[in-house]
mmCIF file of N, CA and C in Angstrom:
data_model
loop_
_atom_site.group_PDB
_atom_site.id
_atom_site.type_symbol
_atom_site.label_atom_id
_atom_site.label_comp_id
_atom_site.label_asym_id
_atom_site.label_seq_id
_atom_site.Cartn_x
_atom_site.Cartn_y
_atom_site.Cartn_z
ATOM 1 N N MET A 995 24.256 19.194 -16.337
ATOM 2 C CA MET A 995 22.912 19.727 -15.694
ATOM 3 C C MET A 995 21.869 18.788 -16.772
ATOM 4 N N PHE A 996 20.667 18.862 -15.683
ATOM 5 C CA PHE A 996 19.375 18.115 -16.565
ATOM 6 C C PHE A 996 18.193 18.755 -16.269
ATOM 7 N N THR A 997 17.544 19.147 -17.428
ATOM 8 C CA THR A 997 15.961 20.183 -16.988
ATOM 9 C C THR A 997 14.756 19.093 -17.701
ATOM 10 N N LEU A 998 14.029 19.292 -16.758
ATOM 11 C CA LEU A 998 12.626 18.720 -17.217
ATOM 12 C C LEU A 998 11.307 19.689 -16.731
ATOM 13 N N ASN A 999 10.243 19.684 -17.826
ATOM 14 C CA ASN A 999 9.356 20.323 -17.690
ATOM 15 C C ASN A 999 8.417 19.543 -17.140
ATOM 16 N N CYS A 1000 7.960 19.862 -16.104
ATOM 17 C CA CYS A 1000 6.747 18.898 -15.549
ATOM 18 C C CYS A 1000 5.413 19.995 -15.238
ATOM 19 N N ARG A 1001 4.424 19.843 -16.176
ATOM 20 C CA ARG A 1001 3.396 20.782 -15.943
ATOM 21 C C ARG A 1001 3.595 21.859 -15.788
ATOM 22 N N GLY A 1002 4.776 22.655 -16.388
ATOM 23 C CA GLY A 1002 5.033 23.853 -16.303
ATOM 24 C C GLY A 1002 5.968 24.417 -15.316
ATOM 25 N N ARG A 1003 6.353 23.263 -14.600
ATOM 26 C CA ARG A 1003 7.438 23.721 -13.578
ATOM 27 C C ARG A 1003 8.570 22.984 -14.198
ATOM 28 N N LEU A 1004 9.375 23.916 -14.198
ATOM 29 C CA LEU A 1004 10.625 23.267 -14.570
ATOM 30 C C LEU A 1004 11.833 22.807 -13.510
ATOM 31 N N LEU A 1005 12.237 21.638 -13.512
ATOM 32 C CA LEU A 1005 12.941 20.886 -12.709
ATOM 33 C C LEU A 1005 14.190 20.826 -13.177
ATOM 34 N N THR A 1006 15.280 21.001 -12.433
ATOM 35 C CA THR A 1006 16.899 21.578 -12.783
ATOM 36 C C THR A 1006 17.334 20.335 -11.726
ATOM 37 N N PHE A 1007 18.151 19.606 -12.236
ATOM 38 C CA PHE A 1007 19.034 18.435 -11.751
ATOM 39 C C PHE A 1007 19.979 19.103 -11.639
ATOM 40 N N HIS A 1008 21.160 19.425 -10.790
ATOM 41 C CA HIS A 1008 22.303 19.642 -10.471
ATOM 42 C C HIS A 1008 23.038 18.217 -9.751
ATOM 43 N N THR A 1009 22.178 17.798 -8.953
ATOM 44 C CA THR A 1009 22.490 16.300 -8.303
ATOM 45 C C THR A 1009 21.718 15.342 -8.324
ATOM 46 N N PRO A 1010 21.950 13.945 -8.360
ATOM 47 C CA PRO A 1010 20.641 13.243 -8.135
ATOM 48 C C PRO A 1010 19.416 13.120 -7.009
ATOM 49 N N ILE A 1011 18.099 13.162 -7.622
ATOM 50 C CA ILE A 1011 17.050 13.112 -6.643
ATOM 51 C C ILE A 1011 16.203 11.993 -6.800
ATOM 52 N N VAL A 1012 15.387 11.905 -5.398
ATOM 53 C CA VAL A 1012 15.196 10.510 -4.852
ATOM 54 C C VAL A 1012 13.717 10.263 -5.559
ATOM 55 N N MET A 1013 13.094 9.268 -5.932
ATOM 56 C CA MET A 1013 11.932 9.064 -6.545
ATOM 57 C C MET A 1013 11.354 7.873 -5.962
ATOM 58 N N GLY A 1014 10.367 8.167 -5.079
ATOM 59 C CA GLY A 1014 9.852 7.155 -4.200
ATOM 60 C C GLY A 1014 8.691 6.438 -5.045
ATOM 61 N N ILE A 1015 8.549 5.337 -5.057
ATOM 62 C CA ILE A 1015 8.117 4.312 -5.834
ATOM 63 C C ILE A 1015 6.618 3.664 -4.974
ATOM 64 N N LEU A 1016 5.528 4.072 -5.455
ATOM 65 C CA LEU A 1016 4.209 3.616 -5.236
ATOM 66 C C LEU A 1016 3.373 2.273 -6.326
ATOM 67 N N ASN A 1017 3.252 0.913 -5.648
ATOM 68 C CA ASN A 1017 3.125 0.256 -6.946
ATOM 69 C C ASN A 1017 1.367 -0.287 -6.206
ATOM 70 N N VAL A 1018 0.765 0.301 -7.036
ATOM 71 C CA VAL A 1018 -0.751 -0.441 -6.923
ATOM 72 C C VAL A 1018 -0.981 -1.372 -7.437
ATOM 73 N N THR A 1019 -0.405 -2.736 -7.010
ATOM 74 C CA THR A 1019 -0.409 -4.083 -7.901
ATOM 75 C C THR A 1019 -0.101 -5.383 -6.788
ATOM 76 N N PRO A 1020 -0.617 -6.030 -6.603
ATOM 77 C CA PRO A 1020 -0.404 -7.193 -5.822
ATOM 78 C C PRO A 1020 1.001 -7.984 -5.880
ATOM 79 N N ASP A 1021 1.234 -7.726 -7.156
ATOM 80 C CA ASP A 1021 2.357 -8.590 -7.654
ATOM 81 C C ASP A 1021 3.674 -8.060 -8.027
ATOM 82 N N SER A 1022 3.781 -6.834 -7.515
ATOM 83 C CA SER A 1022 5.048 -6.071 -7.588
ATOM 84 C C SER A 1022 6.462 -6.938 -7.299
ATOM 85 N N PHE A 1023 7.434 -6.944 -7.720
ATOM 86 C CA PHE A 1023 8.317 -7.754 -7.106
ATOM 87 C C PHE A 1023 8.917 -7.298 -5.691
ATOM 88 N N TYR A 1024 8.582 -6.179 -5.499
ATOM 89 C CA TYR A 1024 9.114 -5.315 -4.225
ATOM 90 C C TYR A 1024 7.942 -5.187 -3.245
ATOM 91 N N ALA A 1025 7.761 -5.968 -2.570
ATOM 92 C CA ALA A 1025 6.238 -6.104 -1.518
ATOM 93 C C ALA A 1025 6.588 -4.667 -0.565
ATOM 94 N N GLY A 1026 7.424 -3.932 -0.203
ATOM 95 C CA GLY A 1026 7.391 -2.830 0.236
ATOM 96 C C GLY A 1026 7.064 -1.327 -0.470
ATOM 97 N N SER A 1027 7.094 -1.648 -1.651
ATOM 98 C CA SER A 1027 6.261 -0.374 -2.643
ATOM 99 C C SER A 1027 4.788 -0.611 -3.018
ATOM 100 N N ARG A 1028 4.385 -1.732 -2.605
ATOM 101 C CA ARG A 1028 3.001 -1.958 -2.759
ATOM 102 C C ARG A 1028 2.164 -1.331 -1.752
ATOM 103 N N VAL A 1029 0.807 -0.834 -2.522
ATOM 104 C CA VAL A 1029 -0.331 0.000 -1.868
ATOM 105 C C VAL A 1029 -1.373 -0.655 -2.310
ATOM 106 N N PRO A 1030 -2.035 -1.151 -1.781
ATOM 107 C CA PRO A 1030 -3.527 -1.690 -2.500
ATOM 108 C C PRO A 1030 -4.337 -0.614 -2.229
ATOM 109 N N TYR A 1031 -4.561 0.288 -1.736
ATOM 110 C CA TYR A 1031 -5.367 1.340 -1.563
ATOM 111 C C TYR A 1031 -4.992 2.975 -1.568
ATOM 112 N N ALA A 1032 -5.812 3.619 -2.020
ATOM 113 C CA ALA A 1032 -5.489 5.286 -2.187
ATOM 114 C C ALA A 1032 -5.174 5.919 -0.884
ATOM 115 N N GLU A 1033 -5.878 5.261 0.377
ATOM 116 C CA GLU A 1033 -5.724 5.995 1.528
ATOM 117 C C GLU A 1033 -3.984 5.314 1.931
ATOM 118 N N ASP A 1034 -3.848 4.132 1.515
ATOM 119 C CA ASP A 1034 -2.530 3.557 2.166
ATOM 120 C C ASP A 1034 -1.499 4.318 1.313
ATOM 121 N N ALA A 1035 -1.747 4.459 -0.078
ATOM 122 C CA ALA A 1035 -0.990 5.456 -0.621
ATOM 123 C C ALA A 1035 -0.310 6.688 -0.390
ATOM 124 N N VAL A 1036 -1.504 7.267 0.083
ATOM 125 C CA VAL A 1036 -1.157 8.935 0.983
ATOM 126 C C VAL A 1036 -0.382 8.751 1.772
ATOM 127 N N GLN A 1037 -0.255 7.611 2.707
ATOM 128 C CA GLN A 1037 0.433 7.285 4.242
ATOM 129 C C GLN A 1037 2.113 7.184 3.557
ATOM 130 N N LYS A 1038 1.710 6.657 2.660
ATOM 131 C CA LYS A 1038 3.442 5.673 2.116
ATOM 132 C C LYS A 1038 3.843 7.109 1.017
ATOM 133 N N ALA A 1039 3.043 7.819 0.684
ATOM 134 C CA ALA A 1039 3.653 9.059 -0.027
ATOM 135 C C ALA A 1039 3.977 9.896 0.970
ATOM 136 N N ALA A 1040 3.350 10.251 2.237
ATOM 137 C CA ALA A 1040 3.614 11.285 3.444
ATOM 138 C C ALA A 1040 5.061 10.697 3.824
ATOM 139 N N ASN A 1041 5.407 9.686 4.122
ATOM 140 C CA ASN A 1041 6.519 8.870 4.476
ATOM 141 C C ASN A 1041 7.878 9.222 3.322
ATOM 142 N N MET A 1042 7.470 9.014 2.406
ATOM 143 C CA MET A 1042 8.745 9.416 1.245
ATOM 144 C C MET A 1042 8.818 10.617 1.157
ATOM 145 N N ILE A 1043 7.901 11.487 1.246
ATOM 146 C CA ILE A 1043 8.144 12.977 1.147
ATOM 147 C C ILE A 1043 9.104 13.506 2.264
ATOM 148 N N ARG A 1044 8.597 12.790 3.306
ATOM 149 C CA ARG A 1044 9.191 13.499 4.626
ATOM 150 C C ARG A 1044 10.826 12.950 4.511
ATOM 151 N N ALA A 1045 10.940 11.720 3.874
ATOM 152 C CA ALA A 1045 12.396 11.071 3.662
ATOM 153 C C ALA A 1045 13.250 11.529 2.730
ATOM 154 N N GLY A 1046 12.504 12.583 2.055
ATOM 155 C CA GLY A 1046 13.079 13.373 0.851
ATOM 156 C C GLY A 1046 12.832 13.075 -0.710
ATOM 157 N N ALA A 1047 11.777 12.366 -0.801
ATOM 158 C CA ALA A 1047 11.598 11.840 -2.203
ATOM 159 C C ALA A 1047 10.995 13.427 -3.163
ATOM 160 N N ALA A 1048 11.550 13.537 -4.175
ATOM 161 C CA ALA A 1048 11.195 14.800 -5.020
ATOM 162 C C ALA A 1048 10.110 14.232 -5.803
ATOM 163 N N ILE A 1049 10.220 13.223 -6.303
ATOM 164 C CA ILE A 1049 9.071 12.943 -7.426
ATOM 165 C C ILE A 1049 8.611 11.055 -6.633
ATOM 166 N N LEU A 1050 7.115 11.123 -7.162
ATOM 167 C CA LEU A 1050 6.183 9.694 -6.831
ATOM 168 C C LEU A 1050 5.766 9.458 -7.953
ATOM 169 N N ASP A 1051 6.494 8.030 -8.284
ATOM 170 C CA ASP A 1051 6.007 7.575 -9.110
ATOM 171 C C ASP A 1051 5.300 6.116 -9.010
ATOM 172 N N ILE A 1052 3.731 6.213 -9.523
ATOM 173 C CA ILE A 1052 2.631 5.492 -9.351
ATOM 174 C C ILE A 1052 2.513 4.726 -10.600
ATOM 175 N N GLY A 1053 2.313 3.233 -10.168
ATOM 176 C CA GLY A 1053 2.601 2.163 -11.005
ATOM 177 C C GLY A 1053 1.109 0.860 -10.882
ATOM 178 N N GLY A 1054 0.638 0.427 -12.054
ATOM 179 C CA GLY A 1054 -0.270 -0.378 -11.456
ATOM 180 C C GLY A 1054 -0.167 -1.743 -12.257
ATOM 181 N N GLN A 1055 0.828 -1.918 -13.163
ATOM 182 C CA GLN A 1055 1.003 -3.096 -13.836
ATOM 183 C C GLN A 1055 2.571 -3.674 -13.693
ATOM 184 N N SER A 1056 2.545 -4.968 -12.855
ATOM 185 C CA SER A 1056 3.790 -5.484 -12.571
ATOM 186 C C SER A 1056 4.808 -5.745 -13.897
ATOM 187 N N THR A 1057 5.776 -4.995 -13.829
ATOM 188 C CA THR A 1057 6.912 -5.685 -14.983
ATOM 189 C C THR A 1057 7.715 -6.691 -14.551
ATOM 190 N N ARG A 1058 7.869 -7.011 -13.547
ATOM 191 C CA ARG A 1058 8.644 -8.530 -13.291
ATOM 192 C C ARG A 1058 8.386 -9.651 -14.178
ATOM 193 N N PRO A 1059 9.534 -10.300 -14.250
ATOM 194 C CA PRO A 1059 9.258 -11.551 -15.283
ATOM 195 C C PRO A 1059 8.349 -12.805 -14.924
ATOM 196 N N GLY A 1060 7.297 -12.937 -15.932
ATOM 197 C CA GLY A 1060 6.310 -13.793 -15.269
ATOM 198 C C GLY A 1060 5.355 -13.212 -14.963
ATOM 199 N N SER A 1061 4.984 -11.827 -14.914
ATOM 200 C CA SER A 1061 3.809 -11.183 -14.393
ATOM 201 C C SER A 1061 3.077 -11.062 -15.700
ATOM 202 N N THR A 1062 1.375 -10.829 -15.257
ATOM 203 C CA THR A 1062 0.160 -11.049 -15.967
ATOM 204 C C THR A 1062 0.104 -9.755 -16.640
ATOM 205 N N TYR A 1063 -0.074 -9.410 -17.796
ATOM 206 C CA TYR A 1063 -0.471 -8.273 -18.627
ATOM 207 C C TYR A 1063 -1.703 -7.534 -18.363
ATOM 208 N N LEU A 1064 -2.033 -6.429 -18.047
ATOM 209 C CA LEU A 1064 -3.078 -5.775 -17.811
ATOM 210 C C LEU A 1064 -3.576 -4.872 -18.655
ATOM 211 N N GLY A 1065 -4.831 -5.003 -19.162
ATOM 212 C CA GLY A 1065 -5.321 -3.792 -20.354
ATOM 213 C C GLY A 1065 -5.324 -2.558 -19.669
ATOM 214 N N ALA A 1066 -5.652 -1.666 -20.176
ATOM 215 C CA ALA A 1066 -5.716 -0.260 -19.987
ATOM 216 C C ALA A 1066 -6.731 0.143 -19.009
ATOM 217 N N ASN A 1067 -8.066 -0.742 -19.163
ATOM 218 C CA ASN A 1067 -9.045 -0.412 -18.179
ATOM 219 C C ASN A 1067 -8.607 -0.943 -16.741
ATOM 220 N N GLU A 1068 -8.426 -1.964 -16.689
ATOM 221 C CA GLU A 1068 -7.997 -2.435 -15.436
ATOM 222 C C GLU A 1068 -6.884 -1.791 -14.692
ATOM 223 N N GLU A 1069 -5.645 -1.384 -15.508
ATOM 224 C CA GLU A 1069 -4.738 -0.126 -14.960
ATOM 225 C C GLU A 1069 -5.145 0.946 -14.571
ATOM 226 N N ALA A 1070 -6.052 1.490 -15.516
ATOM 227 C CA ALA A 1070 -6.624 2.790 -15.090
ATOM 228 C C ALA A 1070 -7.317 2.359 -13.451
ATOM 229 N N ASP A 1071 -8.093 1.401 -13.303
ATOM 230 C CA ASP A 1071 -8.977 1.091 -12.361
ATOM 231 C C ASP A 1071 -8.133 1.520 -11.159
ATOM 232 N N ARG A 1072 -6.604 0.877 -11.346
ATOM 233 C CA ARG A 1072 -5.947 0.885 -10.153
ATOM 234 C C ARG A 1072 -5.236 2.197 -9.551
ATOM 235 N N VAL A 1073 -4.631 2.829 -10.715
ATOM 236 C CA VAL A 1073 -3.847 3.805 -10.632
ATOM 237 C C VAL A 1073 -4.318 5.103 -10.696
ATOM 238 N N LEU A 1074 -5.600 5.248 -11.236
ATOM 239 C CA LEU A 1074 -6.185 6.418 -11.142
ATOM 240 C C LEU A 1074 -6.839 7.211 -9.735
ATOM 241 N N PRO A 1075 -7.351 6.258 -9.056
ATOM 242 C CA PRO A 1075 -7.653 6.680 -7.671
ATOM 243 C C PRO A 1075 -6.569 7.201 -6.969
ATOM 244 N N VAL A 1076 -5.458 6.307 -6.991
ATOM 245 C CA VAL A 1076 -4.244 6.672 -6.135
ATOM 246 C C VAL A 1076 -3.829 7.913 -6.572
ATOM 247 N N ILE A 1077 -3.662 8.353 -7.990
ATOM 248 C CA ILE A 1077 -2.942 9.445 -8.599
ATOM 249 C C ILE A 1077 -3.834 10.824 -8.086
ATOM 250 N N GLY A 1078 -5.272 10.647 -8.240
ATOM 251 C CA GLY A 1078 -6.187 11.385 -7.681
ATOM 252 C C GLY A 1078 -6.040 11.994 -6.146
ATOM 253 N N ALA A 1079 -5.729 11.054 -5.120
ATOM 254 C CA ALA A 1079 -5.730 11.023 -3.524
ATOM 255 C C ALA A 1079 -4.121 11.777 -3.505
ATOM 256 N N VAL A 1080 -3.196 10.944 -4.109
ATOM 257 C CA VAL A 1080 -1.925 11.796 -3.934
ATOM 258 C C VAL A 1080 -1.830 13.203 -4.122
ATOM 259 N N TYR A 1081 -2.294 13.620 -5.700
ATOM 260 C CA TYR A 1081 -2.067 14.710 -5.896
ATOM 261 C C TYR A 1081 -2.949 15.946 -4.862
ATOM 262 N N LYS A 1082 -4.199 15.153 -4.463
ATOM 263 C CA LYS A 1082 -4.921 16.194 -3.634
ATOM 264 C C LYS A 1082 -4.146 16.285 -2.064
ATOM 265 N N ALA A 1083 -3.555 15.622 -1.751
ATOM 266 C CA ALA A 1083 -3.019 15.479 -0.644
ATOM 267 C C ALA A 1083 -1.636 16.299 -0.831
ATOM 268 N N PHE A 1084 -0.600 16.251 -1.864
ATOM 269 C CA PHE A 1084 0.276 16.794 -2.271
ATOM 270 C C PHE A 1084 0.364 17.690 -3.364
ATOM 271 N N PRO A 1085 -0.009 18.540 -3.642
ATOM 272 C CA PRO A 1085 -0.179 19.059 -4.870
ATOM 273 C C PRO A 1085 1.010 19.870 -5.564
ATOM 274 N N ASP A 1086 2.230 19.860 -4.374
ATOM 275 C CA ASP A 1086 3.190 20.426 -5.062
ATOM 276 C C ASP A 1086 4.182 19.339 -5.424
ATOM 277 N N THR A 1087 3.868 18.181 -5.151
ATOM 278 C CA THR A 1087 5.344 17.091 -5.430
ATOM 279 C C THR A 1087 4.694 16.629 -7.037
ATOM 280 N N ILE A 1088 5.824 16.459 -7.513
ATOM 281 C CA ILE A 1088 5.894 15.890 -8.669
ATOM 282 C C ILE A 1088 5.109 14.447 -8.928
ATOM 283 N N LEU A 1089 4.259 14.108 -9.379
ATOM 284 C CA LEU A 1089 3.713 12.725 -9.668
ATOM 285 C C LEU A 1089 4.061 12.320 -10.993
ATOM 286 N N SER A 1090 4.588 11.074 -11.319
ATOM 287 C CA SER A 1090 4.968 10.324 -12.386
ATOM 288 C C SER A 1090 4.185 8.894 -12.387
ATOM 289 N N VAL A 1091 3.600 8.829 -13.313
ATOM 290 C CA VAL A 1091 3.091 7.665 -13.789
ATOM 291 C C VAL A 1091 3.588 6.531 -14.624
ATOM 292 N N ASP A 1092 3.429 5.328 -14.221
ATOM 293 C CA ASP A 1092 4.124 4.313 -14.684
ATOM 294 C C ASP A 1092 3.128 3.362 -15.516
ATOM 295 N N THR A 1093 3.369 4.035 -16.771
ATOM 296 C CA THR A 1093 2.499 3.041 -17.927
ATOM 297 C C THR A 1093 2.985 3.342 -19.120
ATOM 298 N N PHE A 1094 2.289 2.192 -20.118
ATOM 299 C CA PHE A 1094 2.737 2.188 -21.533
ATOM 300 C C PHE A 1094 1.179 2.490 -22.135
ATOM 301 N N HIS A 1095 0.115 2.770 -21.586
ATOM 302 C CA HIS A 1095 -1.199 2.690 -22.145
ATOM 303 C C HIS A 1095 -1.178 4.388 -22.496
ATOM 304 N N ALA A 1096 -1.990 4.597 -23.481
ATOM 305 C CA ALA A 1096 -1.827 5.915 -23.882
ATOM 306 C C ALA A 1096 -2.925 6.673 -22.948
ATOM 307 N N SER A 1097 -4.195 5.847 -23.004
ATOM 308 C CA SER A 1097 -5.185 6.143 -22.296
ATOM 309 C C SER A 1097 -5.291 6.499 -21.000
ATOM 310 N N VAL A 1098 -4.379 5.819 -20.207
ATOM 311 C CA VAL A 1098 -3.963 5.620 -18.841
ATOM 312 C C VAL A 1098 -3.105 7.142 -18.752
ATOM 313 N N ALA A 1099 -2.173 7.264 -19.573
ATOM 314 C CA ALA A 1099 -1.298 8.136 -19.553
ATOM 315 C C ALA A 1099 -1.940 9.604 -19.569
ATOM 316 N N ALA A 1100 -3.046 9.904 -20.461
ATOM 317 C CA ALA A 1100 -3.583 11.152 -20.721
ATOM 318 C C ALA A 1100 -4.475 11.276 -19.558
ATOM 319 N N THR A 1101 -4.859 10.318 -19.073
ATOM 320 C CA THR A 1101 -5.962 10.661 -18.012
ATOM 321 C C THR A 1101 -5.357 10.806 -16.756
ATOM 322 N N ALA A 1102 -4.339 10.433 -16.487
ATOM 323 C CA ALA A 1102 -3.336 10.624 -15.609
ATOM 324 C C ALA A 1102 -2.430 11.936 -15.236
ATOM 325 N N VAL A 1103 -2.263 12.403 -16.579
ATOM 326 C CA VAL A 1103 -1.621 13.969 -16.617
ATOM 327 C C VAL A 1103 -3.053 14.994 -16.458
ATOM 328 N N ALA A 1104 -4.341 14.394 -16.813
ATOM 329 C CA ALA A 1104 -5.162 15.277 -16.787
ATOM 330 C C ALA A 1104 -5.379 15.490 -15.136
ATOM 331 N N MET A 1105 -5.166 14.738 -14.069
ATOM 332 C CA MET A 1105 -5.495 14.401 -12.734
ATOM 333 C C MET A 1105 -3.959 14.979 -11.956
ATOM 334 N N GLY A 1106 -3.151 15.314 -12.690
ATOM 335 C CA GLY A 1106 -2.124 15.891 -11.790
ATOM 336 C C GLY A 1106 -0.609 15.367 -12.165
ATOM 337 N N ALA A 1107 -0.425 14.117 -13.064
ATOM 338 C CA ALA A 1107 0.997 13.642 -13.072
ATOM 339 C C ALA A 1107 1.648 14.834 -14.093
ATOM 340 N N GLY A 1108 3.087 14.811 -13.691
ATOM 341 C CA GLY A 1108 3.720 15.369 -14.637
ATOM 342 C C GLY A 1108 4.712 14.745 -15.426
ATOM 343 N N ILE A 1109 5.132 13.470 -14.959
ATOM 344 C CA ILE A 1109 5.884 12.613 -15.843
ATOM 345 C C ILE A 1109 5.081 11.282 -16.390
ATOM 346 N N ILE A 1110 5.467 11.184 -17.620
ATOM 347 C CA ILE A 1110 4.868 9.495 -17.787
ATOM 348 C C ILE A 1110 6.333 8.716 -17.904
ATOM 349 N N ASN A 1111 5.977 7.279 -16.942
ATOM 350 C CA ASN A 1111 7.176 6.712 -17.316
ATOM 351 C C ASN A 1111 6.644 5.427 -17.841
ATOM 352 N N ASP A 1112 7.252 5.377 -19.080
ATOM 353 C CA ASP A 1112 6.582 4.709 -20.274
ATOM 354 C C ASP A 1112 8.020 3.624 -20.362
ATOM 355 N N ILE A 1113 8.007 2.318 -19.551
ATOM 356 C CA ILE A 1113 8.973 1.571 -20.195
ATOM 357 C C ILE A 1113 9.251 0.546 -21.090
ATOM 358 N N SER A 1114 8.187 0.884 -21.998
ATOM 359 C CA SER A 1114 8.073 0.003 -23.175
ATOM 360 C C SER A 1114 9.073 0.592 -23.985
#
């Protein structure tokens, strides 16, 4: 059994769970995960939640081979509006932010993210 504390909510994993991926980047390796605007992200998030996603991971920087590195400000401009919109629409859903920038992570947590997905 695995447990994870997300913003004071203890998640206990007895079985695998589904994490939906929302990429706010035009160059994500998987086109089906791309959501260019907050409104698109809310709609796709609704579909993912209905399909069984327990966690939604929001990322603004592609990590595919050959991708262009983004600074913290550009990444924040992409992901923070989406985090705000998705959290407002689905406050009971666990949100994860895919970032390795400390400033983006801190702001995302203040806006409602419960997990930092740092691949660095």
